[in-house]
CSV table of N, CA and C in Angstrom, one decimal:
chain,number,residue,atom,x,y,z
A,23,MET,N,-23.8,6.6,-51.3
A,23,MET,CA,-23.0,7.6,-52.1
A,23,MET,C,-23.5,9.1,-51.9
A,24,ILE,N,-24.7,9.2,-51.6
A,24,ILE,CA,-25.5,10.5,-51.5
A,24,ILE,C,-24.7,11.0,-50.1
A,25,SER,N,-24.5,10.3,-49.0
A,25,SER,CA,-24.1,10.6,-47.7
A,25,SER,C,-22.6,11.1,-47.9
A,26,MET,N,-21.9,10.3,-48.8
A,26,MET,CA,-20.5,10.8,-49.0
A,26,MET,C,-20.4,12.2,-49.6
A,27,ASP,N,-21.4,12.6,-50.5
A,27,ASP,CA,-21.5,14.0,-50.7
A,27,ASP,C,-21.6,14.9,-49.9
A,28,ILE,N,-22.6,14.7,-49.2
A,28,ILE,CA,-22.9,15.6,-48.0
A,28,ILE,C,-22.1,15.8,-47.1
A,29,SER,N,-21.2,14.8,-46.7
A,29,SER,CA,-20.0,14.9,-45.7
A,29,SER,C,-19.0,15.7,-46.4
A,30,GLN,N,-18.7,15.5,-47.6
A,30,GLN,CA,-17.6,16.4,-48.2
A,30,GLN,C,-18.0,17.7,-48.4
A,31,LEU,N,-19.4,18.1,-48.7
A,31,LEU,CA,-20.0,19.4,-48.9
A,31,LEU,C,-19.9,20.0,-47.6
A,32,ILE,N,-20.1,19.5,-46.5
A,32,ILE,CA,-20.0,20.2,-45.1
A,32,ILE,C,-18.6,20.5,-45.0
A,33,LYS,N,-17.5,19.5,-45.0
A,33,LYS,CA,-16.3,19.8,-44.9
A,33,LYS,C,-15.6,21.0,-45.8
A,34,ASN,N,-16.0,20.8,-47.1
A,34,ASN,CA,-15.3,21.7,-47.9
A,34,ASN,C,-15.9,23.1,-47.7
A,35,THR,N,-17.2,23.3,-47.5
A,35,THR,CA,-17.8,24.7,-47.4
A,35,THR,C,-17.2,25.0,-46.2
A,36,ARG,N,-17.0,24.4,-45.1
A,36,ARG,CA,-16.5,24.8,-43.8
A,36,ARG,C,-15.1,25.4,-43.9
A,37,LYS,N,-14.3,24.5,-44.6
A,37,LYS,CA,-12.9,24.9,-44.9
A,37,LYS,C,-12.9,26.3,-45.8
A,38,ASP,N,-13.6,26.0,-46.8
A,38,ASP,CA,-13.5,27.3,-47.7
A,38,ASP,C,-13.8,28.7,-46.9
A,39,LYS,N,-14.9,28.7,-45.8
A,39,LYS,CA,-15.2,29.8,-45.1
A,39,LYS,C,-14.3,30.1,-43.9
A,40,ARG,N,-13.3,29.0,-43.9
A,40,ARG,CA,-12.3,29.1,-42.9
A,40,ARG,C,-12.7,29.2,-41.3
A,41,LEU,N,-13.8,28.3,-41.1
A,41,LEU,CA,-14.3,27.9,-40.0
A,41,LEU,C,-13.7,26.6,-39.3
A,42,THR,N,-13.6,26.5,-38.0
A,42,THR,CA,-13.0,25.4,-37.4
A,42,THR,C,-14.3,24.7,-37.2
A,43,GLN,N,-14.3,23.3,-36.8
A,43,GLN,CA,-15.6,22.5,-36.4
A,43,GLN,C,-16.4,23.1,-35.3
A,44,ALA,N,-15.6,23.6,-34.4
A,44,ALA,CA,-16.3,24.3,-33.4
A,44,ALA,C,-17.1,25.6,-33.8
A,45,ASP,N,-16.5,26.3,-34.6
A,45,ASP,CA,-17.1,27.5,-35.1
A,45,ASP,C,-18.4,27.1,-35.8
A,46,LEU,N,-18.2,26.1,-36.7
A,46,LEU,CA,-19.5,25.7,-37.4
A,46,LEU,C,-20.6,25.3,-36.3
A,47,ALA,N,-20.1,24.4,-35.4
A,47,ALA,CA,-21.1,23.7,-34.5
A,47,ALA,C,-21.8,24.8,-33.7
A,48,GLN,N,-21.1,25.7,-33.4
A,48,GLN,CA,-21.7,26.8,-32.4
A,48,GLN,C,-22.9,27.3,-32.5
A,49,GLY,N,-23.8,27.1,-31.5
A,49,GLY,CA,-25.3,27.2,-31.6
A,49,GLY,C,-26.2,26.4,-32.4
A,50,ILE,N,-25.5,25.3,-33.0
A,50,ILE,CA,-26.2,24.2,-33.6
A,50,ILE,C,-26.3,23.0,-33.2
A,51,THR,N,-24.9,22.4,-32.7
A,51,THR,CA,-24.6,21.1,-32.4
A,51,THR,C,-23.4,21.4,-31.6
A,52,THR,N,-22.7,20.0,-31.5
A,52,THR,CA,-21.4,20.1,-31.1
A,52,THR,C,-20.4,19.9,-32.0
A,53,GLN,N,-19.1,20.0,-31.7
A,53,GLN,CA,-17.9,19.9,-32.4
A,53,GLN,C,-18.0,18.4,-33.0
A,54,ALA,N,-18.2,17.3,-31.9
A,54,ALA,CA,-18.0,16.3,-32.0
A,54,ALA,C,-18.9,15.6,-33.1
A,55,THR,N,-20.1,16.4,-33.2
A,55,THR,CA,-21.1,15.8,-34.3
A,55,THR,C,-20.6,16.3,-35.7
A,56,ILE,N,-20.2,17.5,-35.7
A,56,ILE,CA,-19.6,18.1,-36.9
A,56,ILE,C,-18.5,17.0,-37.5
A,57,SER,N,-17.7,16.7,-36.6
A,57,SER,CA,-16.6,15.6,-36.8
A,57,SER,C,-17.0,14.3,-37.4
A,58,GLN,N,-18.2,13.8,-36.8
A,58,GLN,CA,-18.9,12.7,-37.2
A,58,GLN,C,-19.4,13.0,-38.6
A,59,LEU,N,-19.9,14.1,-38.9
A,59,LEU,CA,-20.8,14.1,-40.2
A,59,LEU,C,-19.7,14.1,-41.3
A,60,GLU,N,-18.5,15.1,-40.8
A,60,GLU,CA,-17.5,15.0,-41.8
A,60,GLU,C,-16.6,13.6,-42.1
A,61,LYS,N,-16.5,12.6,-41.3
A,61,LYS,CA,-16.1,11.5,-41.4
A,61,LYS,C,-17.2,10.5,-42.1
A,62,ASN,N,-18.3,10.8,-42.4
A,62,ASN,CA,-19.4,10.3,-42.9
A,62,ASN,C,-19.8,9.0,-41.9
A,63,ASN,N,-19.7,9.3,-40.8
A,63,ASN,CA,-20.2,8.0,-39.8
A,63,ASN,C,-21.6,8.5,-39.4
A,64,VAL,N,-22.1,9.5,-39.7
A,64,VAL,CA,-23.5,10.0,-39.5
A,64,VAL,C,-24.2,10.8,-40.3
A,65,LEU,N,-25.5,10.8,-40.9
A,65,LEU,CA,-26.2,11.6,-41.5
A,65,LEU,C,-26.5,13.0,-40.6
A,66,PRO,N,-26.5,14.1,-41.3
A,66,PRO,CA,-27.3,15.2,-40.4
A,66,PRO,C,-28.6,15.1,-40.6
A,67,SER,N,-29.3,15.7,-39.5
A,67,SER,CA,-30.4,15.9,-39.5
A,67,SER,C,-31.0,16.9,-40.4
A,68,SER,N,-32.3,17.2,-40.9
A,68,SER,CA,-32.4,18.2,-41.6
A,68,SER,C,-32.2,19.7,-41.1
A,69,LYS,N,-32.5,19.5,-39.7
A,69,LYS,CA,-32.3,20.9,-38.9
A,69,LYS,C,-30.8,21.1,-38.9
A,70,ILE,N,-29.9,20.3,-38.7
A,70,ILE,CA,-28.5,20.5,-38.7
A,70,ILE,C,-27.9,20.9,-40.0
A,71,PHE,N,-28.4,20.1,-41.2
A,71,PHE,CA,-27.9,20.3,-42.3
A,71,PHE,C,-28.5,21.8,-42.8
A,72,SER,N,-29.6,22.3,-42.6
A,72,SER,CA,-30.1,23.5,-43.1
A,72,SER,C,-29.3,24.6,-42.2
A,73,SER,N,-29.4,24.4,-40.7
A,73,SER,CA,-28.3,25.4,-39.9
A,73,SER,C,-27.0,25.6,-40.6
A,74,ASN,N,-26.4,24.5,-41.1
A,74,ASN,CA,-25.1,24.8,-41.6
A,74,ASN,C,-25.1,25.4,-42.7
A,75,CYS,N,-25.8,25.2,-43.5
A,75,CYS,CA,-26.0,25.9,-44.7
A,75,CYS,C,-26.3,27.3,-44.7
A,76,SER,N,-27.1,27.7,-43.6
A,76,SER,CA,-27.2,29.2,-43.3
A,76,SER,C,-26.1,29.8,-42.9
A,77,LYS,N,-25.7,29.1,-41.9
A,77,LYS,CA,-24.2,29.7,-41.4
A,77,LYS,C,-23.2,29.9,-42.1
A,78,THR,N,-22.9,29.0,-43.4
A,78,THR,CA,-21.9,29.0,-44.2
A,78,THR,C,-22.3,29.8,-45.4
A,79,ARG,N,-23.7,30.2,-45.5
A,79,ARG,CA,-24.2,31.0,-46.8
A,79,ARG,C,-24.2,30.1,-47.8
A,80,TYR,N,-24.3,28.8,-47.8
A,80,TYR,CA,-24.2,27.9,-49.1
A,80,TYR,C,-25.3,27.7,-49.8
């Protein structure tokens, strides 16, 4: 259940900031990883999650 919230948080925040998956991934990870995170197929590492939060100013 918690991972579902994280995947939705990542996706919704990215869309609110009008970023593509590639934009969000740049300098952090790959677009494919962002896609997998948003589909709730994997959990983000603390580094990826923290970097995404910083990039989207969440």
